[in-house]
Amino acid sequence: MVLTRDFKETVKERAARDPAFAKAMLDEAATAFLNGEPHVARLILRDLVNASVGFEALAAQTNRPSKSLHRMLSEKGNPSMDNLAAIFGAVRERLGVSIVAHAVELA
């Protein structure tokens, strides 16, 4: 019998131990959001928050209830721009990076 691991746990553990992977997840979340895929961005951010900041620390840092943050980053969540900016900011700060967006020509 083959043993399997939960995908979300695997991603969480890798993001927690591999800063480059965590930064790539943040980049992917920002790219998804800016390219009109907010549902994808929310799910990636949720996994990244779990792996880096943690929802309780995020709640303290953003002055928002932890349960509200969980709902915002759920599949059907609908965070405001202010809340989304606060979440991106907290994760960005935790990873020690800044986000720079570039527009590119469509092929």
PDB file of N, CA and C in Angstrom:
ATOM      1  N   MET A   1       0.837  -1.177   0.000  1.00  0.00           N
ATOM      2  CA  MET A   1       0.000   0.000   0.000  1.00  0.00           C
ATOM      3  C   MET A   1       0.888   1.248   0.000  1.00  0.00           C
ATOM      4  N   VAL A   2       0.560   2.192  -0.867  1.00  0.00           N
ATOM      5  CA  VAL A   2       1.309   3.431  -0.991  1.00  0.00           C
ATOM      6  C   VAL A   2       0.782   4.440   0.025  1.00  0.00           C
ATOM      7  N   LEU A   3       1.710   5.036   0.761  1.00  0.00           N
ATOM      8  CA  LEU A   3       1.324   6.081   1.699  1.00  0.00           C
ATOM      9  C   LEU A   3       1.302   7.415   0.967  1.00  0.00           C
ATOM     10  N   THR A   4       0.279   8.206   1.209  1.00  0.00           N
ATOM     11  CA  THR A   4       0.184   9.518   0.576  1.00  0.00           C
ATOM     12  C   THR A   4       0.128  10.586   1.653  1.00  0.00           C
ATOM     13  N   ARG A   5       0.485  11.794   1.257  1.00  0.00           N
ATOM     14  CA  ARG A   5       0.417  12.925   2.169  1.00  0.00           C
ATOM     15  C   ARG A   5      -0.604  13.907   1.636  1.00  0.00           C
ATOM     16  N   ASP A   6      -1.206  14.644   2.537  1.00  0.00           N
ATOM     17  CA  ASP A   6      -2.150  15.676   2.162  1.00  0.00           C
ATOM     18  C   ASP A   6      -1.406  16.770   1.404  1.00  0.00           C
ATOM     19  N   PHE A   7      -1.931  17.145   0.246  1.00  0.00           N
ATOM     20  CA  PHE A   7      -1.283  18.140  -0.605  1.00  0.00           C
ATOM     21  C   PHE A   7      -1.106  19.466   0.120  1.00  0.00           C
ATOM     22  N   LYS A   8      -2.150  19.920   0.820  1.00  0.00           N
ATOM     23  CA  LYS A   8      -2.068  21.205   1.514  1.00  0.00           C
ATOM     24  C   LYS A   8      -0.983  21.193   2.583  1.00  0.00           C
ATOM     25  N   GLU A   9      -0.863  20.098   3.293  1.00  0.00           N
ATOM     26  CA  GLU A   9       0.187  19.991   4.313  1.00  0.00           C
ATOM     27  C   GLU A   9       1.573  19.997   3.672  1.00  0.00           C
ATOM     28  N   THR A  10       1.703  19.344   2.531  1.00  0.00           N
ATOM     29  CA  THR A  10       2.975  19.319   1.818  1.00  0.00           C
ATOM     30  C   THR A  10       3.371  20.725   1.385  1.00  0.00           C
ATOM     31  N   VAL A  11       2.421  21.464   0.835  1.00  0.00           N
ATOM     32  CA  VAL A  11       2.678  22.843   0.396  1.00  0.00           C
ATOM     33  C   VAL A  11       3.032  23.709   1.598  1.00  0.00           C
ATOM     34  N   LYS A  12       2.269  23.569   2.669  1.00  0.00           N
ATOM     35  CA  LYS A  12       2.500  24.361   3.881  1.00  0.00           C
ATOM     36  C   LYS A  12       3.902  24.110   4.428  1.00  0.00           C
ATOM     37  N   GLU A  13       4.294  22.863   4.523  1.00  0.00           N
ATOM     38  CA  GLU A  13       5.622  22.528   5.055  1.00  0.00           C
ATOM     39  C   GLU A  13       6.731  23.049   4.145  1.00  0.00           C
ATOM     40  N   ARG A  14       6.543  22.926   2.845  1.00  0.00           N
ATOM     41  CA  ARG A  14       7.578  23.404   1.929  1.00  0.00           C
ATOM     42  C   ARG A  14       7.707  24.925   2.002  1.00  0.00           C
ATOM     43  N   ALA A  15       6.585  25.630   2.021  1.00  0.00           N
ATOM     44  CA  ALA A  15       6.629  27.093   2.109  1.00  0.00           C
ATOM     45  C   ALA A  15       7.269  27.541   3.411  1.00  0.00           C
ATOM     46  N   ALA A  16       7.048  26.792   4.485  1.00  0.00           N
ATOM     47  CA  ALA A  16       7.616  27.145   5.787  1.00  0.00           C
ATOM     48  C   ALA A  16       9.132  26.956   5.817  1.00  0.00           C
ATOM     49  N   ARG A  17       9.646  25.985   5.080  1.00  0.00           N
ATOM     50  CA  ARG A  17      11.085  25.711   5.146  1.00  0.00           C
ATOM     51  C   ARG A  17      11.880  26.252   3.956  1.00  0.00           C
ATOM     52  N   ASP A  18      11.189  26.659   2.889  1.00  0.00           N
ATOM     53  CA  ASP A  18      11.861  27.088   1.665  1.00  0.00           C
ATOM     54  C   ASP A  18      11.438  28.512   1.311  1.00  0.00           C
ATOM     55  N   PRO A  19      12.234  29.518   1.710  1.00  0.00           N
ATOM     56  CA  PRO A  19      11.856  30.916   1.445  1.00  0.00           C
ATOM     57  C   PRO A  19      11.619  31.218  -0.033  1.00  0.00           C
ATOM     58  N   ALA A  20      12.364  30.606  -0.926  1.00  0.00           N
ATOM     59  CA  ALA A  20      12.182  30.855  -2.357  1.00  0.00           C
ATOM     60  C   ALA A  20      10.810  30.356  -2.811  1.00  0.00           C
ATOM     61  N   PHE A  21      10.388  29.219  -2.290  1.00  0.00           N
ATOM     62  CA  PHE A  21       9.061  28.682  -2.629  1.00  0.00           C
ATOM     63  C   PHE A  21       7.967  29.602  -2.092  1.00  0.00           C
ATOM     64  N   ALA A  22       8.119  30.086  -0.869  1.00  0.00           N
ATOM     65  CA  ALA A  22       7.141  31.000  -0.279  1.00  0.00           C
ATOM     66  C   ALA A  22       7.056  32.293  -1.092  1.00  0.00           C
ATOM     67  N   LYS A  23       8.187  32.809  -1.522  1.00  0.00           N
ATOM     68  CA  LYS A  23       8.199  34.029  -2.345  1.00  0.00           C
ATOM     69  C   LYS A  23       7.525  33.770  -3.687  1.00  0.00           C
ATOM     70  N   ALA A  24       7.748  32.593  -4.252  1.00  0.00           N
ATOM     71  CA  ALA A  24       7.103  32.244  -5.523  1.00  0.00           C
ATOM     72  C   ALA A  24       5.588  32.146  -5.343  1.00  0.00           C
ATOM     73  N   MET A  25       5.138  31.651  -4.193  1.00  0.00           N
ATOM     74  CA  MET A  25       3.709  31.586  -3.922  1.00  0.00           C
ATOM     75  C   MET A  25       3.116  32.993  -3.829  1.00  0.00           C
ATOM     76  N   LEU A  26       3.827  33.903  -3.161  1.00  0.00           N
ATOM     77  CA  LEU A  26       3.363  35.287  -3.058  1.00  0.00           C
ATOM     78  C   LEU A  26       3.294  35.922  -4.440  1.00  0.00           C
ATOM     79  N   ASP A  27       4.308  35.695  -5.248  1.00  0.00           N
ATOM     80  CA  ASP A  27       4.327  36.218  -6.613  1.00  0.00           C
ATOM     81  C   ASP A  27       3.147  35.667  -7.413  1.00  0.00           C
ATOM     82  N   GLU A  28       2.884  34.397  -7.264  1.00  0.00           N
ATOM     83  CA  GLU A  28       1.788  33.763  -7.996  1.00  0.00           C
ATOM     84  C   GLU A  28       0.433  34.313  -7.538  1.00  0.00           C
ATOM     85  N   ALA A  29       0.275  34.538  -6.233  1.00  0.00           N
ATOM     86  CA  ALA A  29      -0.972  35.098  -5.711  1.00  0.00           C
ATOM     87  C   ALA A  29      -1.197  36.507  -6.262  1.00  0.00           C
ATOM     88  N   ALA A  30      -0.154  37.327  -6.252  1.00  0.00           N
ATOM     89  CA  ALA A  30      -0.276  38.698  -6.768  1.00  0.00           C
ATOM     90  C   ALA A  30      -0.575  38.683  -8.259  1.00  0.00           C
ATOM     91  N   THR A  31       0.106  37.820  -8.992  1.00  0.00           N
ATOM     92  CA  THR A  31      -0.105  37.716 -10.437  1.00  0.00           C
ATOM     93  C   THR A  31      -1.530  37.257 -10.741  1.00  0.00           C
ATOM     94  N   ALA A  32      -2.006  36.260 -10.015  1.00  0.00           N
ATOM     95  CA  ALA A  32      -3.368  35.766 -10.223  1.00  0.00           C
ATOM     96  C   ALA A  32      -4.382  36.878  -9.954  1.00  0.00           C
ATOM     97  N   PHE A  33      -4.194  37.609  -8.868  1.00  0.00           N
ATOM     98  CA  PHE A  33      -5.119  38.688  -8.540  1.00  0.00           C
ATOM     99  C   PHE A  33      -5.132  39.753  -9.632  1.00  0.00           C
ATOM    100  N   LEU A  34      -3.956  40.187 -10.062  1.00  0.00           N
ATOM    101  CA  LEU A  34      -3.866  41.251 -11.055  1.00  0.00           C
ATOM    102  C   LEU A  34      -4.335  40.811 -12.444  1.00  0.00           C
ATOM    103  N   ASN A  35      -4.364  39.502 -12.679  1.00  0.00           N
ATOM    104  CA  ASN A  35      -4.819  38.991 -13.963  1.00  0.00           C
ATOM    105  C   ASN A  35      -6.268  38.494 -13.928  1.00  0.00           C
ATOM    106  N   GLY A  36      -7.025  38.956 -12.920  1.00  0.00           N
ATOM    107  CA  GLY A  36      -8.449  38.660 -12.897  1.00  0.00           C
ATOM    108  C   GLY A  36      -8.836  37.308 -12.357  1.00  0.00           C
ATOM    109  N   GLU A  37      -7.990  36.715 -11.537  1.00  0.00           N
ATOM    110  CA  GLU A  37      -8.303  35.425 -10.922  1.00  0.00           C
ATOM    111  C   GLU A  37      -8.252  35.546  -9.397  1.00  0.00           C
ATOM    112  N   PRO A  38      -9.149  36.346  -8.812  1.00  0.00           N
ATOM    113  CA  PRO A  38      -9.082  36.571  -7.368  1.00  0.00           C
ATOM    114  C   PRO A  38      -9.313  35.308  -6.547  1.00  0.00           C
ATOM    115  N   HIS A  39     -10.122  34.374  -7.060  1.00  0.00           N
ATOM    116  CA  HIS A  39     -10.366  33.131  -6.323  1.00  0.00           C
ATOM    117  C   HIS A  39      -9.077  32.326  -6.178  1.00  0.00           C
ATOM    118  N   VAL A  40      -8.258  32.288  -7.206  1.00  0.00           N
ATOM    119  CA  VAL A  40      -6.975  31.587  -7.144  1.00  0.00           C
ATOM    120  C   VAL A  40      -6.041  32.305  -6.172  1.00  0.00           C
ATOM    121  N   ALA A  41      -6.008  33.629  -6.260  1.00  0.00           N
ATOM    122  CA  ALA A  41      -5.146  34.421  -5.377  1.00  0.00           C
ATOM    123  C   ALA A  41      -5.503  34.178  -3.914  1.00  0.00           C
ATOM    124  N   ARG A  42      -6.794  34.146  -3.591  1.00  0.00           N
ATOM    125  CA  ARG A  42      -7.227  33.922  -2.205  1.00  0.00           C
ATOM    126  C   ARG A  42      -6.758  32.574  -1.689  1.00  0.00           C
ATOM    127  N   LEU A  43      -6.883  31.540  -2.492  1.00  0.00           N
ATOM    128  CA  LEU A  43      -6.509  30.197  -2.038  1.00  0.00           C
ATOM    129  C   LEU A  43      -4.993  30.078  -1.846  1.00  0.00           C
ATOM    130  N   ILE A  44      -4.226  30.674  -2.745  1.00  0.00           N
ATOM    131  CA  ILE A  44      -2.772  30.655  -2.591  1.00  0.00           C
ATOM    132  C   ILE A  44      -2.378  31.446  -1.349  1.00  0.00           C
ATOM    133  N   LEU A  45      -2.994  32.610  -1.158  1.00  0.00           N
ATOM    134  CA  LEU A  45      -2.706  33.415   0.031  1.00  0.00           C
ATOM    135  C   LEU A  45      -3.049  32.664   1.311  1.00  0.00           C
ATOM    136  N   ARG A  46      -4.167  31.950   1.305  1.00  0.00           N
ATOM    137  CA  ARG A  46      -4.553  31.176   2.493  1.00  0.00           C
ATOM    138  C   ARG A  46      -3.473  30.174   2.859  1.00  0.00           C
ATOM    139  N   ASP A  47      -2.990  29.428   1.868  1.00  0.00           N
ATOM    140  CA  ASP A  47      -1.934  28.452   2.141  1.00  0.00           C
ATOM    141  C   ASP A  47      -0.655  29.140   2.603  1.00  0.00           C
ATOM    142  N   LEU A  48      -0.351  30.278   2.013  1.00  0.00           N
ATOM    143  CA  LEU A  48       0.858  31.008   2.374  1.00  0.00           C
ATOM    144  C   LEU A  48       0.756  31.593   3.775  1.00  0.00           C
ATOM    145  N   VAL A  49      -0.399  32.111   4.134  1.00  0.00           N
ATOM    146  CA  VAL A  49      -0.598  32.622   5.498  1.00  0.00           C
ATOM    147  C   VAL A  49      -0.426  31.483   6.498  1.00  0.00           C
ATOM    148  N   ASN A  50      -1.017  30.342   6.222  1.00  0.00           N
ATOM    149  CA  ASN A  50      -0.864  29.180   7.098  1.00  0.00           C
ATOM    150  C   ASN A  50       0.594  28.794   7.278  1.00  0.00           C
ATOM    151  N   ALA A  51       1.374  28.898   6.222  1.00  0.00           N
ATOM    152  CA  ALA A  51       2.772  28.468   6.260  1.00  0.00           C
ATOM    153  C   ALA A  51       3.719  29.517   6.823  1.00  0.00           C
ATOM    154  N   SER A  52       3.335  30.776   6.778  1.00  0.00           N
ATOM    155  CA  SER A  52       4.288  31.820   7.170  1.00  0.00           C
ATOM    156  C   SER A  52       3.820  32.594   8.401  1.00  0.00           C
ATOM    157  N   VAL A  53       2.874  33.443   8.249  1.00  0.00           N
ATOM    158  CA  VAL A  53       2.448  34.339   9.324  1.00  0.00           C
ATOM    159  C   VAL A  53       1.594  33.617  10.353  1.00  0.00           C
ATOM    160  N   GLY A  54       0.642  32.818   9.881  1.00  0.00           N
ATOM    161  CA  GLY A  54      -0.342  32.200  10.765  1.00  0.00           C
ATOM    162  C   GLY A  54      -1.530  33.146  10.915  1.00  0.00           C
ATOM    163  N   PHE A  55      -2.725  32.585  11.022  1.00  0.00           N
ATOM    164  CA  PHE A  55      -3.921  33.421  11.054  1.00  0.00           C
ATOM    165  C   PHE A  55      -4.049  34.227  12.343  1.00  0.00           C
ATOM    166  N   GLU A  56      -3.592  33.699  13.463  1.00  0.00           N
ATOM    167  CA  GLU A  56      -3.685  34.459  14.714  1.00  0.00           C
ATOM    168  C   GLU A  56      -2.758  35.663  14.681  1.00  0.00           C
ATOM    169  N   ALA A  57      -1.530  35.469  14.208  1.00  0.00           N
ATOM    170  CA  ALA A  57      -0.587  36.591  14.100  1.00  0.00           C
ATOM    171  C   ALA A  57      -1.068  37.596  13.056  1.00  0.00           C
ATOM    172  N   LEU A  58      -1.631  37.097  11.957  1.00  0.00           N
ATOM    173  CA  LEU A  58      -2.173  37.979  10.929  1.00  0.00           C
ATOM    174  C   LEU A  58      -3.313  38.820  11.499  1.00  0.00           C
ATOM    175  N   ALA A  59      -4.159  38.205  12.316  1.00  0.00           N
ATOM    176  CA  ALA A  59      -5.265  38.922  12.946  1.00  0.00           C
ATOM    177  C   ALA A  59      -4.735  40.047  13.832  1.00  0.00           C
ATOM    178  N   ALA A  60      -3.711  39.764  14.603  1.00  0.00           N
ATOM    179  CA  ALA A  60      -3.131  40.785  15.478  1.00  0.00           C
ATOM    180  C   ALA A  60      -2.494  41.906  14.660  1.00  0.00           C
ATOM    181  N   GLN A  61      -1.816  41.538  13.595  1.00  0.00           N
ATOM    182  CA  GLN A  61      -1.106  42.523  12.775  1.00  0.00           C
ATOM    183  C   GLN A  61      -2.054  43.411  11.979  1.00  0.00           C
ATOM    184  N   THR A  62      -3.171  42.858  11.544  1.00  0.00           N
ATOM    185  CA  THR A  62      -4.096  43.611  10.690  1.00  0.00           C
ATOM    186  C   THR A  62      -5.294  44.179  11.460  1.00  0.00           C
ATOM    187  N   ASN A  63      -5.394  43.864  12.742  1.00  0.00           N
ATOM    188  CA  ASN A  63      -6.530  44.299  13.568  1.00  0.00           C
ATOM    189  C   ASN A  63      -7.865  43.822  13.010  1.00  0.00           C
ATOM    190  N   ARG A  64      -7.863  42.585  12.551  1.00  0.00           N
ATOM    191  CA  ARG A  64      -9.084  41.962  12.036  1.00  0.00           C
ATOM    192  C   ARG A  64      -9.242  40.602  12.714  1.00  0.00           C
ATOM    193  N   PRO A  65     -10.458  40.161  12.970  1.00  0.00           N
ATOM    194  CA  PRO A  65     -10.656  38.859  13.619  1.00  0.00           C
ATOM    195  C   PRO A  65     -10.129  37.707  12.761  1.00  0.00           C
ATOM    196  N   SER A  66      -9.528  36.735  13.412  1.00  0.00           N
ATOM    197  CA  SER A  66      -8.973  35.571  12.720  1.00  0.00           C
ATOM    198  C   SER A  66     -10.029  34.858  11.885  1.00  0.00           C
ATOM    199  N   LYS A  67     -11.228  34.684  12.438  1.00  0.00           N
ATOM    200  CA  LYS A  67     -12.288  33.992  11.699  1.00  0.00           C
ATOM    201  C   LYS A  67     -12.678  34.762  10.445  1.00  0.00           C
ATOM    202  N   SER A  68     -12.676  36.082  10.533  1.00  0.00           N
ATOM    203  CA  SER A  68     -12.985  36.897   9.349  1.00  0.00           C
ATOM    204  C   SER A  68     -11.919  36.707   8.281  1.00  0.00           C
ATOM    205  N   LEU A  69     -10.672  36.646   8.704  1.00  0.00           N
ATOM    206  CA  LEU A  69      -9.576  36.435   7.755  1.00  0.00           C
ATOM    207  C   LEU A  69      -9.700  35.072   7.084  1.00  0.00           C
ATOM    208  N   HIS A  70     -10.060  34.057   7.865  1.00  0.00           N
ATOM    209  CA  HIS A  70     -10.280  32.723   7.291  1.00  0.00           C
ATOM    210  C   HIS A  70     -11.376  32.782   6.224  1.00  0.00           C
ATOM    211  N   ARG A  71     -12.472  33.471   6.530  1.00  0.00           N
ATOM    212  CA  ARG A  71     -13.570  33.579   5.559  1.00  0.00           C
ATOM    213  C   ARG A  71     -13.130  34.346   4.317  1.00  0.00           C
ATOM    214  N   MET A  72     -12.382  35.431   4.520  1.00  0.00           N
ATOM    215  CA  MET A  72     -11.923  36.238   3.383  1.00  0.00           C
ATOM    216  C   MET A  72     -11.094  35.411   2.410  1.00  0.00           C
ATOM    217  N   LEU A  73     -10.278  34.507   2.952  1.00  0.00           N
ATOM    218  CA  LEU A  73      -9.382  33.732   2.105  1.00  0.00           C
ATOM    219  C   LEU A  73      -9.934  32.348   1.785  1.00  0.00           C
ATOM    220  N   SER A  74     -11.226  32.177   1.956  1.00  0.00           N
ATOM    221  CA  SER A  74     -11.848  30.915   1.568  1.00  0.00           C
ATOM    222  C   SER A  74     -12.185  30.960   0.080  1.00  0.00           C
ATOM    223  N   GLU A  75     -12.617  29.851  -0.445  1.00  0.00           N
ATOM    224  CA  GLU A  75     -12.921  29.773  -1.873  1.00  0.00           C
ATOM    225  C   GLU A  75     -13.988  30.781  -2.294  1.00  0.00           C
ATOM    226  N   LYS A  76     -14.950  31.023  -1.418  1.00  0.00           N
ATOM    227  CA  LYS A  76     -16.019  31.967  -1.745  1.00  0.00           C
ATOM    228  C   LYS A  76     -15.857  33.289  -1.004  1.00  0.00           C
ATOM    229  N   GLY A  77     -14.678  33.537  -0.454  1.00  0.00           N
ATOM    230  CA  GLY A  77     -14.428  34.768   0.277  1.00  0.00           C
ATOM    231  C   GLY A  77     -14.498  35.983  -0.631  1.00  0.00           C
ATOM    232  N   ASN A  78     -14.678  37.141  -0.004  1.00  0.00           N
ATOM    233  CA  ASN A  78     -14.785  38.371  -0.772  1.00  0.00           C
ATOM    234  C   ASN A  78     -14.149  39.517   0.027  1.00  0.00           C
ATOM    235  N   PRO A  79     -12.809  39.486   0.181  1.00  0.00           N
ATOM    236  CA  PRO A  79     -12.171  40.540   0.972  1.00  0.00           C
ATOM    237  C   PRO A  79     -12.230  41.879   0.249  1.00  0.00           C
ATOM    238  N   SER A  80     -12.331  42.932   1.022  1.00  0.00           N
ATOM    239  CA  SER A  80     -12.273  44.271   0.437  1.00  0.00           C
ATOM    240  C   SER A  80     -10.842  44.537  -0.012  1.00  0.00           C
ATOM    241  N   MET A  81     -10.667  45.562  -0.803  1.00  0.00           N
ATOM    242  CA  MET A  81      -9.318  45.936  -1.246  1.00  0.00           C
ATOM    243  C   MET A  81      -8.440  46.286  -0.048  1.00  0.00           C
ATOM    244  N   ASP A  82      -9.006  46.961   0.945  1.00  0.00           N
ATOM    245  CA  ASP A  82      -8.242  47.312   2.139  1.00  0.00           C
ATOM    246  C   ASP A  82      -7.767  46.061   2.870  1.00  0.00           C
ATOM    247  N   ASN A  83      -8.669  45.081   3.019  1.00  0.00           N
ATOM    248  CA  ASN A  83      -8.297  43.844   3.706  1.00  0.00           C
ATOM    249  C   ASN A  83      -7.269  43.058   2.907  1.00  0.00           C
ATOM    250  N   LEU A  84      -7.454  42.997   1.608  1.00  0.00           N
ATOM    251  CA  LEU A  84      -6.510  42.280   0.762  1.00  0.00           C
ATOM    252  C   LEU A  84      -5.134  42.936   0.807  1.00  0.00           C
ATOM    253  N   ALA A  85      -5.104  44.262   0.779  1.00  0.00           N
ATOM    254  CA  ALA A  85      -3.833  44.984   0.870  1.00  0.00           C
ATOM    255  C   ALA A  85      -3.157  44.706   2.209  1.00  0.00           C
ATOM    256  N   ALA A  86      -3.940  44.648   3.283  1.00  0.00           N
ATOM    257  CA  ALA A  86      -3.369  44.360   4.600  1.00  0.00           C
ATOM    258  C   ALA A  86      -2.794  42.950   4.658  1.00  0.00           C
ATOM    259  N   ILE A  87      -3.480  42.003   4.047  1.00  0.00           N
ATOM    260  CA  ILE A  87      -2.999  40.614   4.032  1.00  0.00           C
ATOM    261  C   ILE A  87      -1.722  40.505   3.207  1.00  0.00           C
ATOM    262  N   PHE A  88      -1.744  41.062   1.990  1.00  0.00           N
ATOM    263  CA  PHE A  88      -0.534  41.049   1.173  1.00  0.00           C
ATOM    264  C   PHE A  88       0.614  41.732   1.912  1.00  0.00           C
ATOM    265  N   GLY A  89       0.328  42.852   2.568  1.00  0.00           N
ATOM    266  CA  GLY A  89       1.358  43.585   3.285  1.00  0.00           C
ATOM    267  C   GLY A  89       1.973  42.780   4.420  1.00  0.00           C
ATOM    268  N   ALA A  90       1.145  42.079   5.176  1.00  0.00           N
ATOM    269  CA  ALA A  90       1.643  41.275   6.289  1.00  0.00           C
ATOM    270  C   ALA A  90       2.517  40.126   5.789  1.00  0.00           C
ATOM    271  N   VAL A  91       2.080  39.469   4.739  1.00  0.00           N
ATOM    272  CA  VAL A  91       2.870  38.350   4.186  1.00  0.00           C
ATOM    273  C   VAL A  91       4.163  38.879   3.571  1.00  0.00           C
ATOM    274  N   ARG A  92       4.053  39.975   2.852  1.00  0.00           N
ATOM    275  CA  ARG A  92       5.234  40.599   2.245  1.00  0.00           C
ATOM    276  C   ARG A  92       6.262  40.944   3.314  1.00  0.00           C
ATOM    277  N   GLU A  93       5.799  41.544   4.399  1.00  0.00           N
ATOM    278  CA  GLU A  93       6.685  41.915   5.503  1.00  0.00           C
ATOM    279  C   GLU A  93       7.329  40.679   6.128  1.00  0.00           C
ATOM    280  N   ARG A  94       6.531  39.646   6.333  1.00  0.00           N
ATOM    281  CA  ARG A  94       7.032  38.401   6.936  1.00  0.00           C
ATOM    282  C   ARG A  94       8.122  37.767   6.075  1.00  0.00           C
ATOM    283  N   LEU A  95       7.939  37.827   4.750  1.00  0.00           N
ATOM    284  CA  LEU A  95       8.917  37.230   3.833  1.00  0.00           C
ATOM    285  C   LEU A  95      10.075  38.168   3.526  1.00  0.00           C
ATOM    286  N   GLY A  96       9.943  39.437   3.907  1.00  0.00           N
ATOM    287  CA  GLY A  96      11.012  40.408   3.666  1.00  0.00           C
ATOM    288  C   GLY A  96      11.189  40.752   2.199  1.00  0.00           C
ATOM    289  N   VAL A  97      10.074  40.917   1.500  1.00  0.00           N
ATOM    290  CA  VAL A  97      10.122  41.234   0.074  1.00  0.00           C
ATOM    291  C   VAL A  97       9.193  42.401  -0.226  1.00  0.00           C
ATOM    292  N   SER A  98       9.359  42.961  -1.411  1.00  0.00           N
ATOM    293  CA  SER A  98       8.397  43.932  -1.910  1.00  0.00           C
ATOM    294  C   SER A  98       7.823  43.363  -3.203  1.00  0.00           C
ATOM    295  N   ILE A  99       6.688  43.900  -3.608  1.00  0.00           N
ATOM    296  CA  ILE A  99       6.038  43.419  -4.830  1.00  0.00           C
ATOM    297  C   ILE A  99       6.101  44.540  -5.858  1.00  0.00           C
ATOM    298  N   VAL A 100       6.567  44.200  -7.055  1.00  0.00           N
ATOM    299  CA  VAL A 100       6.643  45.146  -8.164  1.00  0.00           C
ATOM    300  C   VAL A 100       5.892  44.518  -9.320  1.00  0.00           C
ATOM    301  N   ALA A 101       4.937  45.246  -9.886  1.00  0.00           N
ATOM    302  CA  ALA A 101       4.151  44.728 -11.005  1.00  0.00           C
ATOM    303  C   ALA A 101       4.680  45.321 -12.306  1.00  0.00           C
ATOM    304  N   HIS A 102       4.688  44.501 -13.339  1.00  0.00           N
ATOM    305  CA  HIS A 102       5.125  44.926 -14.676  1.00  0.00           C
ATOM    306  C   HIS A 102       4.062  44.505 -15.684  1.00  0.00           C
ATOM    307  N   ALA A 103       3.692  45.409 -16.558  1.00  0.00           N
ATOM    308  CA  ALA A 103       2.784  45.073 -17.644  1.00  0.00           C
ATOM    309  C   ALA A 103       3.616  44.584 -18.832  1.00  0.00           C
ATOM    310  N   VAL A 104       3.145  43.538 -19.471  1.00  0.00           N
ATOM    311  CA  VAL A 104       3.840  42.999 -20.638  1.00  0.00           C
ATOM    312  C   VAL A 104       2.869  42.887 -21.792  1.00  0.00           C
ATOM    313  N   GLU A 105       3.389  42.986 -23.005  1.00  0.00           N
ATOM    314  CA  GLU A 105       2.579  42.856 -24.218  1.00  0.00           C
ATOM    315  C   GLU A 105       2.032  41.438 -24.316  1.00  0.00           C
ATOM    316  N   LEU A 106       0.783  41.315 -24.769  1.00  0.00           N
ATOM    317  CA  LEU A 106       0.213  40.009 -25.026  1.00  0.00           C
ATOM    318  C   LEU A 106       0.824  39.452 -26.301  1.00  0.00           C
ATOM    319  N   ALA A 107       1.013  38.162 -26.313  1.00  0.00           N
ATOM    320  CA  ALA A 107       1.595  37.515 -27.503  1.00  0.00           C
ATOM    321  C   ALA A 107       0.582  37.337 -28.589  1.00  0.00           C
TER     322      ALA A 107
END
